[in-house]
Short mmCIF file of C-alpha atoms in Angstrom, two decimals:
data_model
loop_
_atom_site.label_atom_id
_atom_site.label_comp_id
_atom_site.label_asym_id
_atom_site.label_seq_id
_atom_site.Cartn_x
_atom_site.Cartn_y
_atom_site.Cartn_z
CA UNK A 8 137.44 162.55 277.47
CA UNK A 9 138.77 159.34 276.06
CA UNK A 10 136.43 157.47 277.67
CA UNK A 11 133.14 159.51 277.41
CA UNK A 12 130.90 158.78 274.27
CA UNK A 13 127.17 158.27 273.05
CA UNK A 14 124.46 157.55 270.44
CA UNK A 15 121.57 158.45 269.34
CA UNK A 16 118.83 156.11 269.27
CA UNK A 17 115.31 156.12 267.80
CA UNK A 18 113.44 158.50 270.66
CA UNK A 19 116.75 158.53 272.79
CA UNK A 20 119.96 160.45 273.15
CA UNK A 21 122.40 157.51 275.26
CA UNK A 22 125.56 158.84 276.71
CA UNK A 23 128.16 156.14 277.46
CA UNK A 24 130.42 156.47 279.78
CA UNK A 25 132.31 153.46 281.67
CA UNK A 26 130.15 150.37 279.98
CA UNK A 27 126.94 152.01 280.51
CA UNK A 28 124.52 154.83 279.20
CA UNK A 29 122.90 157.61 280.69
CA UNK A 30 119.37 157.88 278.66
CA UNK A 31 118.97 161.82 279.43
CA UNK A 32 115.65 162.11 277.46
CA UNK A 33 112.60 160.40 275.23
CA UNK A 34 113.02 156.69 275.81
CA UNK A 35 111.83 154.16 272.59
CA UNK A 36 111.73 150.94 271.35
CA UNK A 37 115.89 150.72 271.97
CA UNK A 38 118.23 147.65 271.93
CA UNK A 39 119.03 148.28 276.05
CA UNK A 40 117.33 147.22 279.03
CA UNK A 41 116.61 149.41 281.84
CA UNK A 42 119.03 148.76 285.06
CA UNK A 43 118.47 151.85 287.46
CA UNK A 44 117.48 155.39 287.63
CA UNK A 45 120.48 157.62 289.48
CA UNK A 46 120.33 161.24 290.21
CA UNK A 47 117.45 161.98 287.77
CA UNK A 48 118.52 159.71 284.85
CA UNK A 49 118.08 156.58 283.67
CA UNK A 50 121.33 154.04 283.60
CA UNK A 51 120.82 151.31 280.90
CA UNK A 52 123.02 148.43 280.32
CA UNK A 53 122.94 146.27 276.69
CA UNK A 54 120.16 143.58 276.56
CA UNK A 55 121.96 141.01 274.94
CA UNK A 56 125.60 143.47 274.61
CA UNK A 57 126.71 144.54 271.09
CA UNK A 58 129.85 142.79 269.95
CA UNK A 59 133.09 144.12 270.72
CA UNK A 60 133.97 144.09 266.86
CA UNK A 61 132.72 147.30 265.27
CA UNK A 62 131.90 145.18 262.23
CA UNK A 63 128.77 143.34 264.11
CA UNK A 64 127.91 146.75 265.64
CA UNK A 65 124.17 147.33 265.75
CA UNK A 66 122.75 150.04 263.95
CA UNK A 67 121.23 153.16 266.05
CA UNK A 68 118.44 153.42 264.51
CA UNK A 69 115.29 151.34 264.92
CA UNK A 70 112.48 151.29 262.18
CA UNK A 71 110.94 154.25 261.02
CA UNK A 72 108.75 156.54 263.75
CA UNK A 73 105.10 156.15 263.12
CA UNK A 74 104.02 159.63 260.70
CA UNK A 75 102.00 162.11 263.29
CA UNK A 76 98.66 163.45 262.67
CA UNK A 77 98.16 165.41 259.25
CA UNK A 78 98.65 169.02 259.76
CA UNK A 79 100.99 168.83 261.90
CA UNK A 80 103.94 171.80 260.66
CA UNK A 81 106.75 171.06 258.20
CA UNK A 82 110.55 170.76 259.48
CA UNK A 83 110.67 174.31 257.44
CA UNK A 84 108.11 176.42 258.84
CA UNK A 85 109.49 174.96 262.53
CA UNK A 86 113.08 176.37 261.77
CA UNK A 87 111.93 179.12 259.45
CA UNK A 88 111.51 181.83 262.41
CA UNK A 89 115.23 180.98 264.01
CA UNK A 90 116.80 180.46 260.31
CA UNK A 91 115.51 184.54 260.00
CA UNK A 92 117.43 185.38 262.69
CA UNK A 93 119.74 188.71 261.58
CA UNK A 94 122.63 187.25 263.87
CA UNK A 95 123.05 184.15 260.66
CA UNK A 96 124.35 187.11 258.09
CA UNK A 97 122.68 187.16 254.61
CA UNK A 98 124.82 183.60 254.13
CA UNK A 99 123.49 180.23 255.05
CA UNK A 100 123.24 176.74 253.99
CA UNK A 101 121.05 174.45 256.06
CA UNK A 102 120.33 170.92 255.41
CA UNK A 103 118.09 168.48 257.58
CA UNK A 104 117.81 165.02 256.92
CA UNK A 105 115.33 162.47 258.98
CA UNK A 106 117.84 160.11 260.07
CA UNK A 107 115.42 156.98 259.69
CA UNK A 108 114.58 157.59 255.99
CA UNK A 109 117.66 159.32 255.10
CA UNK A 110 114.56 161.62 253.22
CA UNK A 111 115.77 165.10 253.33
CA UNK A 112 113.04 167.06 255.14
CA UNK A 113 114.16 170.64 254.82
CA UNK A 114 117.01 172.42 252.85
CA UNK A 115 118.07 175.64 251.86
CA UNK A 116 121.28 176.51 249.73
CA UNK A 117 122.36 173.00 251.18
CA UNK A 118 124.16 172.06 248.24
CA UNK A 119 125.78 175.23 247.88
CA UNK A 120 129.55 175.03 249.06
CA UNK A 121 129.99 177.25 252.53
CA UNK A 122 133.42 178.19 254.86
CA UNK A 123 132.25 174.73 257.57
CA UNK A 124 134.85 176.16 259.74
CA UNK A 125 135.31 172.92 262.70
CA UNK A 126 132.43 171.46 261.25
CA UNK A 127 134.49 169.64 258.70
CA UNK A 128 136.58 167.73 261.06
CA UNK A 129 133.08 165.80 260.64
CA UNK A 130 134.23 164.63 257.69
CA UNK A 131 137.76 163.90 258.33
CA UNK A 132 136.91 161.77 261.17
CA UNK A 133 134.65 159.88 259.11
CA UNK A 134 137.50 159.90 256.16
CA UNK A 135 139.62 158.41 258.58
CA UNK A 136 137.40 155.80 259.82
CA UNK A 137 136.86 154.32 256.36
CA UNK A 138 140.25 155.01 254.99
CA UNK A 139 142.04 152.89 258.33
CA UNK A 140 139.07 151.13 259.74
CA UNK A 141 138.05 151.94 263.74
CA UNK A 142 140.89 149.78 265.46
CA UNK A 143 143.29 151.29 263.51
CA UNK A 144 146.17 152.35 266.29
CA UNK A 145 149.20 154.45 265.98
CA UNK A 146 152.79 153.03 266.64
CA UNK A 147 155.34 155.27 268.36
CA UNK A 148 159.08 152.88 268.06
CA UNK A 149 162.12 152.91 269.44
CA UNK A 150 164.93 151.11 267.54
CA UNK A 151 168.83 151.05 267.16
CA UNK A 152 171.61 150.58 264.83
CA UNK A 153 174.48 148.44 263.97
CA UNK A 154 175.85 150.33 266.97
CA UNK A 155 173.02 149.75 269.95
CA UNK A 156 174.18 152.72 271.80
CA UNK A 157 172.99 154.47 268.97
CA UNK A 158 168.54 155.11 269.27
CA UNK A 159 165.60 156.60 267.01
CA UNK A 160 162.54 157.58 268.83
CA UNK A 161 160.33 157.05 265.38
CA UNK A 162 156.88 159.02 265.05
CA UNK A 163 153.84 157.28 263.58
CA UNK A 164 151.81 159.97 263.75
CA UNK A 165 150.13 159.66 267.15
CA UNK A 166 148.37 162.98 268.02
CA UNK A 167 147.71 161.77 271.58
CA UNK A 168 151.18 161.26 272.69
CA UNK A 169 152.20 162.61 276.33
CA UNK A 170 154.84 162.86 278.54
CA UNK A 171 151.97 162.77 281.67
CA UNK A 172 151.74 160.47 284.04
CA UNK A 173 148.20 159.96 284.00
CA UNK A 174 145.20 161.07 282.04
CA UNK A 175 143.92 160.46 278.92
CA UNK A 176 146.89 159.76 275.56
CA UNK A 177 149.83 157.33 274.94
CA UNK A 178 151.96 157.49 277.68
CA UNK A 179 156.03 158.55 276.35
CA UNK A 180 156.85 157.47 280.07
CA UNK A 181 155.86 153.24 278.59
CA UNK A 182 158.23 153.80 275.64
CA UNK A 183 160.89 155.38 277.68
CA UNK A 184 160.48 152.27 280.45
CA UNK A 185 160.58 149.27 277.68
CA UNK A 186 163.17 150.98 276.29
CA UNK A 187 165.34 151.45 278.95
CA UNK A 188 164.53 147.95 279.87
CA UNK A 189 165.59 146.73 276.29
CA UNK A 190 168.81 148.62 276.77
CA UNK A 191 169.55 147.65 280.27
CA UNK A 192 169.11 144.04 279.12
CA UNK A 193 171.65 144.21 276.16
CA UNK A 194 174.25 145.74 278.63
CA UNK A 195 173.79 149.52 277.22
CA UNK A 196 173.25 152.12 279.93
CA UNK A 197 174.48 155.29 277.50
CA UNK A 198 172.83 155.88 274.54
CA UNK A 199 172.78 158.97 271.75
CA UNK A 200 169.32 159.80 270.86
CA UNK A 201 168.32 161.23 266.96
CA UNK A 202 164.27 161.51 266.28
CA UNK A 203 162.64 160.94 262.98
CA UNK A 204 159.33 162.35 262.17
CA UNK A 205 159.45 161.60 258.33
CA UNK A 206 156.08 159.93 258.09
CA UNK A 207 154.76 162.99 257.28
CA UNK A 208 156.38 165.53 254.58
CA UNK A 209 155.88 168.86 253.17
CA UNK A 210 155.15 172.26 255.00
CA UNK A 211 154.41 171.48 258.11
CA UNK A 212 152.60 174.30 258.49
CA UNK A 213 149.55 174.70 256.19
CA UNK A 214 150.18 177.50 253.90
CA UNK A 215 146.38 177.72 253.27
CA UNK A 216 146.03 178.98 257.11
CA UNK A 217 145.89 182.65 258.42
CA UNK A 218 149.67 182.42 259.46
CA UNK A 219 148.47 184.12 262.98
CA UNK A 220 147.14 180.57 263.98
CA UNK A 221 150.64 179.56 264.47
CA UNK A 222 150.86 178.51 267.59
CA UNK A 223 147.70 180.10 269.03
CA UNK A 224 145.66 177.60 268.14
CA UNK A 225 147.19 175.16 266.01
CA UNK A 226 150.63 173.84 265.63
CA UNK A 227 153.02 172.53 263.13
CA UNK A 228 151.67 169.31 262.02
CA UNK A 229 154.66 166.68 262.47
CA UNK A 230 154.13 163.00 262.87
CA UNK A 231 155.94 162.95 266.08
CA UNK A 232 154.37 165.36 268.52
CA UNK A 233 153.73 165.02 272.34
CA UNK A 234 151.38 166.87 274.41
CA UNK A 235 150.62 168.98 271.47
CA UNK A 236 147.96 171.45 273.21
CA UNK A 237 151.08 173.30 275.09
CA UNK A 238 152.40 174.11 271.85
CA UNK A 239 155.90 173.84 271.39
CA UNK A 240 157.45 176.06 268.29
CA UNK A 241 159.59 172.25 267.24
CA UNK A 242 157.39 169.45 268.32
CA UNK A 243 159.31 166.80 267.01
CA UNK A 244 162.57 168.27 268.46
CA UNK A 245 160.19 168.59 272.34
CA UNK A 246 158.84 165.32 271.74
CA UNK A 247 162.69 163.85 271.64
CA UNK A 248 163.96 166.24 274.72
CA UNK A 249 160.99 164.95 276.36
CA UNK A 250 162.00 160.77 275.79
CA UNK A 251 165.24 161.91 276.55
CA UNK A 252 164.40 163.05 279.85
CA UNK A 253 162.17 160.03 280.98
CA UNK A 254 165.02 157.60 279.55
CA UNK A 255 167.19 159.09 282.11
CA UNK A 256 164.74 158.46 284.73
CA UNK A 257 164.91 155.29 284.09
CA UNK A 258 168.76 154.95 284.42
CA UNK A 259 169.84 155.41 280.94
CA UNK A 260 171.79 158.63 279.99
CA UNK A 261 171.54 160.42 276.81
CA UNK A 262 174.39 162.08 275.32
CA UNK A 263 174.45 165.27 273.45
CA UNK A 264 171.43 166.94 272.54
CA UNK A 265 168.78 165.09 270.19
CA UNK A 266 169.07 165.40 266.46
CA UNK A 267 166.78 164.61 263.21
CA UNK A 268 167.70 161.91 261.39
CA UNK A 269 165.82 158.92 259.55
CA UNK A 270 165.91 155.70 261.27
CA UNK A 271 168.06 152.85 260.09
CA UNK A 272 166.10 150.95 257.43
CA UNK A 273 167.14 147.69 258.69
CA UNK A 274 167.01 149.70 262.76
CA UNK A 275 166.26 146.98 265.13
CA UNK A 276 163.06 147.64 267.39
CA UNK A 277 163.61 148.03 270.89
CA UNK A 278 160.43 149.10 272.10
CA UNK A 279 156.76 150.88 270.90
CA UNK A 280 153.84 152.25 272.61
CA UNK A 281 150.17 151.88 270.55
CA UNK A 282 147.61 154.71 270.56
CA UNK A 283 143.95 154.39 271.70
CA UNK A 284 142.02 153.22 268.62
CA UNK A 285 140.80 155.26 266.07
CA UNK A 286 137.59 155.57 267.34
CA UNK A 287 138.47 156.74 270.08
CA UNK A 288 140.75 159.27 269.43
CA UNK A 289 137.84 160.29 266.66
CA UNK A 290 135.78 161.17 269.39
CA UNK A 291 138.29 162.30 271.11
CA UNK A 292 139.13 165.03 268.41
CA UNK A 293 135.45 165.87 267.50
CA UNK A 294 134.37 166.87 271.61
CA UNK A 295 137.42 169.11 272.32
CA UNK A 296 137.86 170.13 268.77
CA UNK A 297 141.31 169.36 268.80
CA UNK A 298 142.96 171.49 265.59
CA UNK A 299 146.42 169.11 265.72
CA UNK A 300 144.56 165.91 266.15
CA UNK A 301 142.21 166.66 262.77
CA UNK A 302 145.33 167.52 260.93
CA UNK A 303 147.14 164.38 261.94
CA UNK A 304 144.24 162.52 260.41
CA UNK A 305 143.91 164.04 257.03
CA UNK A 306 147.47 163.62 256.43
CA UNK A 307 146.78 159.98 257.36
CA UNK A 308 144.49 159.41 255.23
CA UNK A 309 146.89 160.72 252.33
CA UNK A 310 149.04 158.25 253.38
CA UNK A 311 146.32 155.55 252.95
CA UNK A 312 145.23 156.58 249.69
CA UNK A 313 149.20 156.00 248.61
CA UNK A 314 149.52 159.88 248.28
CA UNK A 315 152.41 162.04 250.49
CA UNK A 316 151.77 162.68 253.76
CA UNK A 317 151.36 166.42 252.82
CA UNK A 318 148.84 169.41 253.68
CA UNK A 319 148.55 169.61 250.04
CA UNK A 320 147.39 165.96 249.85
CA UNK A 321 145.18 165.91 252.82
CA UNK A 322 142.46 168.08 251.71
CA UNK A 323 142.02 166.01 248.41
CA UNK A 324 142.60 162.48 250.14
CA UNK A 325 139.32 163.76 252.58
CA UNK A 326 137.11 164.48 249.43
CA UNK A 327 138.05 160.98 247.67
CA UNK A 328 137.24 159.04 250.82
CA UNK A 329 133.75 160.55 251.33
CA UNK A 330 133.27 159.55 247.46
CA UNK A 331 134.04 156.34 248.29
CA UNK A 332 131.71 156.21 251.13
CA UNK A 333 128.63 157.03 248.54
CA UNK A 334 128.70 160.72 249.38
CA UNK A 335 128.68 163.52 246.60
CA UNK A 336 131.71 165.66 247.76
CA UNK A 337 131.74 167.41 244.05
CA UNK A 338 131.08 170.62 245.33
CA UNK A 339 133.69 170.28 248.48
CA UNK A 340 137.10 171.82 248.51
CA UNK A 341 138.70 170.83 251.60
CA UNK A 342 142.46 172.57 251.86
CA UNK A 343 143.11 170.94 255.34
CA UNK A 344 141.46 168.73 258.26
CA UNK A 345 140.83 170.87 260.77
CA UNK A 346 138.75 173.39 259.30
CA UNK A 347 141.36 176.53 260.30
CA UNK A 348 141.59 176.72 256.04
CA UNK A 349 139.41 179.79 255.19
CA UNK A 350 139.00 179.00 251.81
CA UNK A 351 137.80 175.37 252.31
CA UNK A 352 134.16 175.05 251.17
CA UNK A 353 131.26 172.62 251.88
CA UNK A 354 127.92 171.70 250.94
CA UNK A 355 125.69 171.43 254.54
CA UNK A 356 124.77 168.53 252.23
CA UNK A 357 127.86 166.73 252.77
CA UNK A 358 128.12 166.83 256.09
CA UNK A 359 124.61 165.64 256.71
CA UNK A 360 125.21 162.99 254.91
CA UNK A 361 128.30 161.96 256.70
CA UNK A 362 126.22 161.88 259.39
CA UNK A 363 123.07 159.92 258.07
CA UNK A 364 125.91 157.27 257.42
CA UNK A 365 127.46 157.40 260.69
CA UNK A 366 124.11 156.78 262.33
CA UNK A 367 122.69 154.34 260.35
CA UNK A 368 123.05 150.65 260.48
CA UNK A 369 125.61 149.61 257.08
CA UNK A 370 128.62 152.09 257.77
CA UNK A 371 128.97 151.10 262.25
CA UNK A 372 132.78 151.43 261.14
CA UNK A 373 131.69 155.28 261.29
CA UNK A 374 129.56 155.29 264.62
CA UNK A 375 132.72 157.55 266.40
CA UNK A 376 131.47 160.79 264.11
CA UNK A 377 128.20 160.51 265.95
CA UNK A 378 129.56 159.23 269.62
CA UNK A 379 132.12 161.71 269.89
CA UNK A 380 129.65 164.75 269.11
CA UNK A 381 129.57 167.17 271.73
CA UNK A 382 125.98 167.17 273.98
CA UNK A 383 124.27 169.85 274.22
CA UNK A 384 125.19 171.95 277.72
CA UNK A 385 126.82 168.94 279.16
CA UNK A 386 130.45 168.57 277.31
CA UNK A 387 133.02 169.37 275.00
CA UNK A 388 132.25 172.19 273.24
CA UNK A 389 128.71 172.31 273.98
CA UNK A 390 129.34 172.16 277.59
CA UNK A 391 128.71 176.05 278.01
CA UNK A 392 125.94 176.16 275.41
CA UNK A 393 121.91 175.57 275.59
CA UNK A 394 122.61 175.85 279.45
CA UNK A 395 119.07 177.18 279.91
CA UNK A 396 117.04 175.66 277.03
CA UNK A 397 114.72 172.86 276.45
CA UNK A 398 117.37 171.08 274.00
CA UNK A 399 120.28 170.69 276.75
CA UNK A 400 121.34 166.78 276.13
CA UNK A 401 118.99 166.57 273.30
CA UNK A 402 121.47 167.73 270.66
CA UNK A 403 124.84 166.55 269.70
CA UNK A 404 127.12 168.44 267.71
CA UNK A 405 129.77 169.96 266.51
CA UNK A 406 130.19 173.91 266.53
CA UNK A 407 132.93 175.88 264.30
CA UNK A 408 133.82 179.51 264.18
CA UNK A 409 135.81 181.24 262.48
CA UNK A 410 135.95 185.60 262.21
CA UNK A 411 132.84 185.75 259.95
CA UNK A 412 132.32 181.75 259.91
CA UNK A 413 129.80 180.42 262.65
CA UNK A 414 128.42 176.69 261.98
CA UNK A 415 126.62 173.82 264.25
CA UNK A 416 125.78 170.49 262.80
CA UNK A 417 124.99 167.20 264.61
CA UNK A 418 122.23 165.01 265.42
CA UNK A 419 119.09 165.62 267.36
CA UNK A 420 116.14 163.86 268.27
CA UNK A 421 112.66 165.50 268.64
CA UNK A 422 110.14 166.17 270.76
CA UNK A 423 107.99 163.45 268.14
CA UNK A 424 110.75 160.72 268.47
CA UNK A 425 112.13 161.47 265.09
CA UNK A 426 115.93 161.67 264.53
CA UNK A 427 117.80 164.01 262.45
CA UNK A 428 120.53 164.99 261.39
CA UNK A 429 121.18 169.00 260.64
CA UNK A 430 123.81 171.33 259.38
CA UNK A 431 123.58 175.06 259.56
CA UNK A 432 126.55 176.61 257.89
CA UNK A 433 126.82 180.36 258.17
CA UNK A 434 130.01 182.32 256.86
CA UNK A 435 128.22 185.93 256.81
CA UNK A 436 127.96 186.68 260.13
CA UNK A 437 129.02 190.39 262.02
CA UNK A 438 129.03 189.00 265.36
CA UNK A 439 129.82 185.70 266.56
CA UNK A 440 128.04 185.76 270.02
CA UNK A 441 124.73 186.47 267.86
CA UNK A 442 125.84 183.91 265.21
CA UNK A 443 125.71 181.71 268.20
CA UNK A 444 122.80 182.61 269.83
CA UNK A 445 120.81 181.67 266.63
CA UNK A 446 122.36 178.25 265.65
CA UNK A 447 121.55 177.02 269.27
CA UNK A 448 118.09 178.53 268.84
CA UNK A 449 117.57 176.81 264.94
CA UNK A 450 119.00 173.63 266.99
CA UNK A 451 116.82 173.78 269.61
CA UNK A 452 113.70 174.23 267.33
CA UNK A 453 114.51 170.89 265.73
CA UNK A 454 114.78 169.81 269.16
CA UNK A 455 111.20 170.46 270.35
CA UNK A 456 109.73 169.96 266.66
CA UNK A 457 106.65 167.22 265.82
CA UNK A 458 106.60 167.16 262.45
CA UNK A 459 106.00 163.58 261.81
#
């Protein structure tokens, strides 16, 4: 997962994985040159190679697609016979936007505010990427006291923290290892072990959620977690029983059971471990849909904005970043990051728009909301969905359900060569398998529309 991304191009939908892309459909005018075809797609490696520094990143999109022949049927009557579908509910605000022109070339009830559901981690990845910048990596430490024997395993609020051995995350097992070595070195081999997750305060769980989410699919937010997904009822307090069983595989024993308590201010540092960047553990969060990660974020970018690392501040931190970015996020209220909040409200307005920016060439520091979209009937969240249609690896997006709530927005690219990007926010619906059905159908109209 950490390693799996993509774009969308003009005419193209480019899957990168390992250095190179996997073209699945509708080749243009592209910045890549064309190195071999394998197992029915197309491998393409950079021309020239984009620079490794996000802020020289190319823009995906090339110029505008060439208009088609006149006559040829409007974005709205292409979508109108899916958007009728009964499965949507009598609620629903779409928005489609031509990603070239950033023209707006259908909408209905767009700008009115909707339940987005998992569509707005959307826009707290992209509030994150602008609030902390792409590289932006979180620091797990390790330090000591005036007495050394005496540790702090300090949490920076790094939601891909694991006690594996291999696989995707920060590795715990690194920390544990330089720490023991630090230890080891100053002649300590017996240490007592206190945690301090203090980054982040207030509620840690969000009083704005259902409180049957807790732990089913969300846990406590804390800025020291590990392995989050198994979800432990203390995180902070597994995440130190965890360190303090790898330290003693490394030859240090640790006495007594872990306890909270802030690190010494002037705590010496021992050892730290650095996440992925940003990027990548935006796309990270956007193709599994990962509840704990989005939440982590938000409250980051609280702390940015020089607000409390609270749920309370999250929400609002979100809105004022996308107003930053250009975006009108008026009409938002956004109560967490992870769309779990039923009473958070968007605009399918807003979230187009986050994506117009994230795909076009002045905001590159924003390209992970677009790479880390799921592909249609190939992964993430998508991986089970437009199995048999026309669209599979065509669209990217991100889905989000909640009872009543079923939403898809993304990018796609159509049969004419024009990209867009869509939102179809429904929070009406009797029956989510129906509510389903239709948002992969609207989706998959886009998909095969000319309406140049």
């Amino acid at each position: 997962m950490w390693r799996r991304a993509g774009v969308v191009a003009a005419g193209c939908v480019v899957v990168l994985a390992a250095g190179a892309g996997v073209v699945l459909e509708r080749r243009g005018e592209l910045p890549w040159s064309q190195a071999e075809a394998t197992q029915g797609f197309t491998l393409v490696t950079p021309a020239t190679g984009p620079s490794p520094t996000w802020s020289a990143a190319p823009g995906v999109l090339d110029a505008p697609a060439t208009a088609g022949a006149a006559g040829e049927p409007a974005v709205g009557e292409v979508l109108a016979p899916t958007l009728g579908a009964a499965g949507l509910g009598g609620r629903v605000g779409v928005s489609v936007v031509d990603l070239t022109t950033g023209v707006t070339s259908y909408e209905t009830a767009g700008a009115d505010p909707h339940t987005p559901a998992s569509t707005l981690k959307i826009l707290t990845g992209a509030a994150a990427l602008h609030a902390l910048g792409p590289d932006h990596t979180f620091t797990t430490r390790v330090v000591s006291g005036p007495d050394p024997s005496a540790v702090t395993l300090v949490g920076g609020g790094d939601p891909t923290l694991t006690a594996g051995d291999d696989g995707p995350g920060t590795r715990l097992a690194d920390l544990a290892a330089a720490t023991a070595a630090a230890l080891t070195e100053a002649g300590v081999g017996s240490v007592t072990l206190s945690y301090d997750a203090t980054l982040f305060t207030g509620p840690a769980v969000d009083p704005d959620w259902s409180p049957g989410y807790v732990p089913s699919v969300v846990s406590p937010t804390t800025a020291l977690a590990v392995d989050i997904l198994d979800r432990p009822s203390d995180p902070s307090l597994d995440a130190a029983e965890e360190f303090a069983a790898l330290l003693g595989d490394q030859g240090i024993s640790v006495d007594g059971d872990p306890v909270a308590a802030a690190a010494p201010a002037d705590g010496t540092e021992l050892a730290s471990v650095a996440s992925a960047p940003l990027a990548t553990v935006v796309e990270d969060i956007l193709t599994t849909s990962d509840n704990d990660g989005a939440e982590v974020l938000a409250r980051h970018v609280a702390l940015a904005a020089g607000a409390p690392g609270t749920s309370a501040d999250a929400g609002p931190a979100v809105q004022a970043a996308l107003t930053e970015l250009g975006l009108d996020a008026s009409g938002a209220t956004l109560l967490d990051g992870s769309g779990l909040a039923r009473g958070s409200a968007v605009p399918a307005t807003l979230i187009t728009g986050a994506l117009t920016l994230a795909a076009g060439p002045d905001h590159p520091e924003l390209r992970a909301v677009v790479t880390g979209l799921p592909v249609a009937a190939f992964t993430g969240t998508l991986a089970d969905r437009f199995d048999d249609s026309a669209a599979a690896g065509l669209v990217r997006a991100k889905t989000g359900t909640l009872t009543g709530v079923s939403a898809l927005a993304g990018v796609v690219v159509a049969a004419d060569g024009v990209g867009y990007a869509f939102a179809v926010l429904a929070d009406d619906v009797g029956n989510t398998l129906s509510a389903r059905a239709a948002l992969d159908d609207v989706a998959a109209a886009l998909a095969a529309c000319g309406c140049a």
